[in-house]
mmCIF file of C-alpha atoms in Angstrom:
data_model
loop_
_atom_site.group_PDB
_atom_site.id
_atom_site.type_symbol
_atom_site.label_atom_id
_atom_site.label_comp_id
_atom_site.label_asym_id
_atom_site.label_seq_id
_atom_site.Cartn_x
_atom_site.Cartn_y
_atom_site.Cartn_z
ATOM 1 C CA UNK N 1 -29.617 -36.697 21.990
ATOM 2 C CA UNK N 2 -33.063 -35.496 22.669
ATOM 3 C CA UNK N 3 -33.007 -35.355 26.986
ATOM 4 C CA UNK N 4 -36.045 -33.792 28.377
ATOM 5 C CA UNK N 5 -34.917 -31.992 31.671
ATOM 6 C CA UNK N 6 -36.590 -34.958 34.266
ATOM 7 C CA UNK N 7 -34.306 -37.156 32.491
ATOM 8 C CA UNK N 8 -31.112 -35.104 32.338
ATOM 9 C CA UNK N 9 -27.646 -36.092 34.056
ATOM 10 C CA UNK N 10 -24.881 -33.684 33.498
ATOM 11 C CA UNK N 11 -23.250 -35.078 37.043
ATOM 12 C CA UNK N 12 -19.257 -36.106 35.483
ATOM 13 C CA UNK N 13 -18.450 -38.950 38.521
ATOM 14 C CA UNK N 14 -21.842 -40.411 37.230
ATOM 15 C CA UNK N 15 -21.454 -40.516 33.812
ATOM 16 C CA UNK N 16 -17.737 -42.149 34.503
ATOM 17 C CA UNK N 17 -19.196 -44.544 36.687
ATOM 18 C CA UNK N 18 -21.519 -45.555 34.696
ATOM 19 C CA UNK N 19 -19.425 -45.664 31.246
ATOM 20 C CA UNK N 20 -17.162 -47.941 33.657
ATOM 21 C CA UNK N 21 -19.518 -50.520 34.344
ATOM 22 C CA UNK N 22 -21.273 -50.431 30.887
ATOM 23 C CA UNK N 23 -17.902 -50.173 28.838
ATOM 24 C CA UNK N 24 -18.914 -52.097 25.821
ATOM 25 C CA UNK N 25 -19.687 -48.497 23.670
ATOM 26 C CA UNK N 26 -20.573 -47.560 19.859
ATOM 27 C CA UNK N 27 -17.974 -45.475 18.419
ATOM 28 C CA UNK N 28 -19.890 -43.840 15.726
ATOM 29 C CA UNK N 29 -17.655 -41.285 13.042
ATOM 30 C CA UNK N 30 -19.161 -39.880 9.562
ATOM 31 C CA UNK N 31 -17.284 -38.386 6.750
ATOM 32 C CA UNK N 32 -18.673 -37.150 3.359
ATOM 33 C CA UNK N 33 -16.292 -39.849 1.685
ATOM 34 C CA UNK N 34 -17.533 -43.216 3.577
ATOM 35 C CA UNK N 35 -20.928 -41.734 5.570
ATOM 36 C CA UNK N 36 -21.360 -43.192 8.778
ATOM 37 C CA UNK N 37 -19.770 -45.722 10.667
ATOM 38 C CA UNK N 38 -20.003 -47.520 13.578
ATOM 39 C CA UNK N 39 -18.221 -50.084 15.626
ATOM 40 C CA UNK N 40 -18.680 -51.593 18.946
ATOM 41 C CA UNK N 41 -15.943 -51.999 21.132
ATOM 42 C CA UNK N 42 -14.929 -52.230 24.946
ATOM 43 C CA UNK N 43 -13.030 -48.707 26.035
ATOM 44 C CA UNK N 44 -10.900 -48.124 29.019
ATOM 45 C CA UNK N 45 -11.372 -44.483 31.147
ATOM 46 C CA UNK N 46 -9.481 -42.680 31.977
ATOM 47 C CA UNK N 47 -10.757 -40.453 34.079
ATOM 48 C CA UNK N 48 -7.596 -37.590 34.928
ATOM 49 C CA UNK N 49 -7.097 -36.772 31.330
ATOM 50 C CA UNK N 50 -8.735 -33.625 29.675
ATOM 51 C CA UNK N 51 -11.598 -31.717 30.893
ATOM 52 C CA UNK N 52 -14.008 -34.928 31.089
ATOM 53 C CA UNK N 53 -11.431 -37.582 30.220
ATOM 54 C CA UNK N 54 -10.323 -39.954 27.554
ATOM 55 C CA UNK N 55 -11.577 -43.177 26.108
ATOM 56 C CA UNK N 56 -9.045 -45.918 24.701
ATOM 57 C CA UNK N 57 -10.326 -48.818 22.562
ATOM 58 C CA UNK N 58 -8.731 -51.706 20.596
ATOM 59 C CA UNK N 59 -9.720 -51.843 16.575
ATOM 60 C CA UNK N 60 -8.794 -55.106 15.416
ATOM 61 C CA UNK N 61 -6.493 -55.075 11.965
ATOM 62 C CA UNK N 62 -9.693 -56.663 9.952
ATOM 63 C CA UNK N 63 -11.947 -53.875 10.993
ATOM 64 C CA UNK N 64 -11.859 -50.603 8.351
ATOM 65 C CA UNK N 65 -12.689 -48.545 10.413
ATOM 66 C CA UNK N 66 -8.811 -47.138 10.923
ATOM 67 C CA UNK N 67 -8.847 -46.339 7.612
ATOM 68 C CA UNK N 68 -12.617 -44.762 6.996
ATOM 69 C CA UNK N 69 -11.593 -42.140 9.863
ATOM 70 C CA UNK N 70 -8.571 -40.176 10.256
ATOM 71 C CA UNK N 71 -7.227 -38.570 13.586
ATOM 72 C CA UNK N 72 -8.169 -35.644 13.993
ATOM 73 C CA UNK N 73 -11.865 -36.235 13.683
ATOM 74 C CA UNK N 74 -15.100 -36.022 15.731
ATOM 75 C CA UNK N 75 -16.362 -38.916 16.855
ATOM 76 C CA UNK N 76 -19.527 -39.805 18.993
ATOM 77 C CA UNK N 77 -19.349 -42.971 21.717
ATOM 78 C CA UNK N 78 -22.746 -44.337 22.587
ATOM 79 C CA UNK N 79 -23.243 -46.264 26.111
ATOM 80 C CA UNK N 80 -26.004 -48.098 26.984
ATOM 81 C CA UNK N 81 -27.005 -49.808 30.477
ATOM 82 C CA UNK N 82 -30.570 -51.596 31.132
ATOM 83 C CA UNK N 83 -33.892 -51.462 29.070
ATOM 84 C CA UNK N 84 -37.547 -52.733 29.663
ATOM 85 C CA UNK N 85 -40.866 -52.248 28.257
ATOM 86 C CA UNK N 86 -43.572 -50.402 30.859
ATOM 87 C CA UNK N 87 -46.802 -51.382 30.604
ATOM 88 C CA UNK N 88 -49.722 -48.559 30.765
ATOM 89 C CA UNK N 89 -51.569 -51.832 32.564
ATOM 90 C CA UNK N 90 -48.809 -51.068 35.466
ATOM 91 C CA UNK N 91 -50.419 -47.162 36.160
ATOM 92 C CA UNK N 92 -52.735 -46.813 38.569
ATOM 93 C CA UNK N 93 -53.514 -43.771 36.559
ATOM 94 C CA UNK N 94 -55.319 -46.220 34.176
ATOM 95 C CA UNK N 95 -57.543 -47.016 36.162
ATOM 96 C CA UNK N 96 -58.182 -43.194 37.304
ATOM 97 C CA UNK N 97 -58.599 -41.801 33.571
ATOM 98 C CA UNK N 98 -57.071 -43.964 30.989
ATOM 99 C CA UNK N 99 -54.505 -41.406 29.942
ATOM 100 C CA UNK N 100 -51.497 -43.442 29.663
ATOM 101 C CA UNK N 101 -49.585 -44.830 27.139
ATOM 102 C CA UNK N 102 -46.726 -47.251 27.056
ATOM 103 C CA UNK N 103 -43.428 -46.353 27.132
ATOM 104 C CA UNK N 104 -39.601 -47.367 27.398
ATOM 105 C CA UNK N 105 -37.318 -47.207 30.195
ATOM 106 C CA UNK N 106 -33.937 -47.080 29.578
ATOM 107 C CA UNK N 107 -30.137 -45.586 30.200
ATOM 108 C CA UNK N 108 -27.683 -43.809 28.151
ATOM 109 C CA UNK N 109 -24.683 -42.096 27.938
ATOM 110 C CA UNK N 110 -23.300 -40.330 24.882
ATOM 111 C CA UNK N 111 -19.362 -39.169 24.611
ATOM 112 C CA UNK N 112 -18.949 -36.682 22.242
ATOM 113 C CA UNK N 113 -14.926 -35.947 21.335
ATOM 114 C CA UNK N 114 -11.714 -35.937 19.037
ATOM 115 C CA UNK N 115 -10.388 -39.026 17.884
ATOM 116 C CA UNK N 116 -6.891 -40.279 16.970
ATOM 117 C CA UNK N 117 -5.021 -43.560 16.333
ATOM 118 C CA UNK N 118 -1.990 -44.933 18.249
ATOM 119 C CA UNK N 119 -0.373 -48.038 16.120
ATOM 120 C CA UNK N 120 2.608 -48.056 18.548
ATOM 121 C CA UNK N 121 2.886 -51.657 19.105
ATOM 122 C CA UNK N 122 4.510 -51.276 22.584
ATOM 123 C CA UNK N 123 1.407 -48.911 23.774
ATOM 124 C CA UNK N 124 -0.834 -51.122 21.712
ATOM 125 C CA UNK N 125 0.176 -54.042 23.781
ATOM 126 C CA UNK N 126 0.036 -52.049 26.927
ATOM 127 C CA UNK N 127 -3.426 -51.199 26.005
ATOM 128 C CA UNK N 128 -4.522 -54.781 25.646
ATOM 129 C CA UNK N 129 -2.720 -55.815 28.911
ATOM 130 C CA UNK N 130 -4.814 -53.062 30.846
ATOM 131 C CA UNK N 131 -8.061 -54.229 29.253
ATOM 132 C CA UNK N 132 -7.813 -57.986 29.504
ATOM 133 C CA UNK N 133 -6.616 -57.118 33.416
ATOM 134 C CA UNK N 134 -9.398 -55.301 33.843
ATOM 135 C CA UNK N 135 -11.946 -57.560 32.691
ATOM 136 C CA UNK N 136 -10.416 -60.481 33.508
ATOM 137 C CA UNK N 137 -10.165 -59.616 37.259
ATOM 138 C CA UNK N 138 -13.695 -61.615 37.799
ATOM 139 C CA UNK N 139 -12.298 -64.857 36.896
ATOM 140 C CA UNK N 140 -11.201 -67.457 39.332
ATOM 141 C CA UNK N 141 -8.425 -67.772 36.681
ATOM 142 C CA UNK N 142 -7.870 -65.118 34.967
ATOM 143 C CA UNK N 143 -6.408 -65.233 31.621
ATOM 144 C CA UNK N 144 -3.595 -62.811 30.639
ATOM 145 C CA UNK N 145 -1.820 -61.428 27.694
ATOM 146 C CA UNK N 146 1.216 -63.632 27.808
ATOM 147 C CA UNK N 147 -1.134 -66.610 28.543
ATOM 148 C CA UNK N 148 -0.884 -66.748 23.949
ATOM 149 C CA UNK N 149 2.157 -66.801 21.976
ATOM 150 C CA UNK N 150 3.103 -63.484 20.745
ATOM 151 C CA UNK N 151 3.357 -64.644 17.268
ATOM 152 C CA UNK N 152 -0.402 -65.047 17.547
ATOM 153 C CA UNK N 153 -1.454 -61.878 19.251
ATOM 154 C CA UNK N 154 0.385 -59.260 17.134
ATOM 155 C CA UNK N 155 -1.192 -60.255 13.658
ATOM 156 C CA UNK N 156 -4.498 -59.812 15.194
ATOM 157 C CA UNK N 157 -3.628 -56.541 16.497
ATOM 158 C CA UNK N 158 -3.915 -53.194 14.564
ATOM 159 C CA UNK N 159 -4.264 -49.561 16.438
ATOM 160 C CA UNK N 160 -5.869 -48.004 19.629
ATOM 161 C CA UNK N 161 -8.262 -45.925 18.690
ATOM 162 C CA UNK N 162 -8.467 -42.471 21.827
ATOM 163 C CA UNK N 163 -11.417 -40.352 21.913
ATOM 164 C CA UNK N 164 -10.355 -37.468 24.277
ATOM 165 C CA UNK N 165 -14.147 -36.014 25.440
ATOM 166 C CA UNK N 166 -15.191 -32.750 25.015
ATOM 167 C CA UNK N 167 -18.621 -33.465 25.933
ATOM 168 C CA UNK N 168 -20.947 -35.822 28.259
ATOM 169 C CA UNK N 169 -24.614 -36.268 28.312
ATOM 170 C CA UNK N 170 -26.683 -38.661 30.271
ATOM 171 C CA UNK N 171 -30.551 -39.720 29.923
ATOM 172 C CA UNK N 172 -31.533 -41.963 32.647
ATOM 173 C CA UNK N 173 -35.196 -42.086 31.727
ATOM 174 C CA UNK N 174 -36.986 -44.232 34.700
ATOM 175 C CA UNK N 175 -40.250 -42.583 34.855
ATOM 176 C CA UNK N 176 -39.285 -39.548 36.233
ATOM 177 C CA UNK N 177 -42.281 -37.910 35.184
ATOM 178 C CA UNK N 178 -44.905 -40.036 36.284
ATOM 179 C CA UNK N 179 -46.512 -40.037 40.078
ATOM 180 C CA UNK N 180 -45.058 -42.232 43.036
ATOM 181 C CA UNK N 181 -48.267 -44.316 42.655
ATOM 182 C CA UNK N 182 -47.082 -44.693 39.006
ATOM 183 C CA UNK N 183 -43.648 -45.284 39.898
ATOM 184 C CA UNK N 184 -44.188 -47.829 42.379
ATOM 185 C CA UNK N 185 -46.517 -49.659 39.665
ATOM 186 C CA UNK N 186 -43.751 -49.690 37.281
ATOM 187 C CA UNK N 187 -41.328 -51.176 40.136
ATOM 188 C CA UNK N 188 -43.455 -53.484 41.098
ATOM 189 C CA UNK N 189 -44.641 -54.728 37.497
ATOM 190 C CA UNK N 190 -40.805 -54.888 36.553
ATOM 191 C CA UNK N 191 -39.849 -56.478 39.317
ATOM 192 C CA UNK N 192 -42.609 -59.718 38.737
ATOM 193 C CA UNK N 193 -40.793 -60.233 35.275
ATOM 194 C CA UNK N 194 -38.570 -62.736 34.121
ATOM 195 C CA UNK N 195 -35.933 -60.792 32.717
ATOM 196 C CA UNK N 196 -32.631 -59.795 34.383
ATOM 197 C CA UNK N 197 -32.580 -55.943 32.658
ATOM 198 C CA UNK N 198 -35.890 -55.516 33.917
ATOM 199 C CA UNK N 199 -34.884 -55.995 37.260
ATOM 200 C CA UNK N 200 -31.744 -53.624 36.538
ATOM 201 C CA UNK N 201 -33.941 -51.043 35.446
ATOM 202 C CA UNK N 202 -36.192 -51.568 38.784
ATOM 203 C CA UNK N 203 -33.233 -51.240 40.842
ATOM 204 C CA UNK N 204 -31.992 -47.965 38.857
ATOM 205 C CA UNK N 205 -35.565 -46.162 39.628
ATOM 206 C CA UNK N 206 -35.473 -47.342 43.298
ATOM 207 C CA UNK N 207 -31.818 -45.594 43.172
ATOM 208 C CA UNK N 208 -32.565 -42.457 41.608
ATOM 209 C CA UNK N 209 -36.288 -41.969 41.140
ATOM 210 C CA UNK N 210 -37.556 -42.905 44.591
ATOM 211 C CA UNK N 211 -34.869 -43.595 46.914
ATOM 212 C CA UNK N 212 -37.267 -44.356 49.694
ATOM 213 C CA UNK N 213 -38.746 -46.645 47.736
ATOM 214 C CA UNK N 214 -38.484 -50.338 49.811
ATOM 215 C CA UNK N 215 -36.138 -52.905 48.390
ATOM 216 C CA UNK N 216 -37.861 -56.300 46.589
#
């Protein structure tokens, strides 16, 4: 991934953190065979295995994609958090000199490792159990495993896929590069829209951009 150095996040606990509460990730593998392929999938962390840990994800017995790839492989996970349009209109610069462009704000966090499948059926349950707990824990009833018949679940089940990382990289590009007076444009033009990411994205560059930055 292209990350110019204003963007860059090589911080581990933030890259976890953030692959925690964006989970939903594109496991992307390529062989000369079948070429690229990609599927999108919710993966667990965990965060004490390996140098900079190990992703588990449920592939459902329709999906190919157990058989396109075979342990052993590289693999690349792509995360993704909020997005929004900016505006040059949004710059004071504009006004100034009219050198501005528009541009995209956005997060991301690519895990880069080797992958294997586990079609144990007792750690393939055990898997699901810690997923569905995990994101089920919101609910003011939350549904568990055991909540279906068994005789359901399993033909729907196929293999954990694991993706043990070798390597993290983070772009949190939210206008890093531009001037406070830009920045505080950008905040404020983000923050008079409509749209729930754009507000997320607002929030991320009064977070890491300009801390000081005063709160909508």
């Amino acid at each position: 991934m292209y990350i110019p150095r204003s963007f860059a996040e090589s911080d581990r606990d933030v890259l976890h953190e953030f692959i925690e509460r964006h989970p939903l990730g594109a496991l992307v593998t390529a062989s000369s065979e079948h070429g690229l392929y990609a599927t999108h999938l919710p993966l667990l962390l965990d965060r004490g295995r390996g140098v900079f840990g190990v992703l588990q994800g449920h592939v459902a017995r329709a999906n190919p994609h157990h058989a396109l790839a075979a342990s052993g492989e590289s693999a690349l996970v792509i995360f993704s958090g909020p997005e929004a349009y900016v505006t040059p209109s949004w710059y004071p610069a504009k006004q100034e000199h009219g050198k501005v462009v528009p541009t995209w704000n956005y997060i991301a966090v690519h895990a880069t490792g080797v992958l294997r499948f586990i079609d144990d059926r007792d750690f393939l349950m055990a898997h699901l159990d810690r997923l569905t707990d995990r994101h089920e824990a919101s609910q003011s009833h939350p549904w568990a495993m055991h909540d279906a018949p068994l005789e359901f679940l399993e033909p729907l089940a196929r293999a954990v896929v694991e993706i043990e990382i070798t390597s993290l990289e983070g772009k949190f590009k939210l206008s890093q590069n531009r001037s406070d007076t830009d920045v505080h444009g950008v905040i404020s033009g983000l923050d008079s829209s409509l749209s729930a990411d754009d507000h997320a994205v607002a929030n991320a560059m009064r977070e890491r951009v300009r801390p000081n930055t005063p709160p909508r």
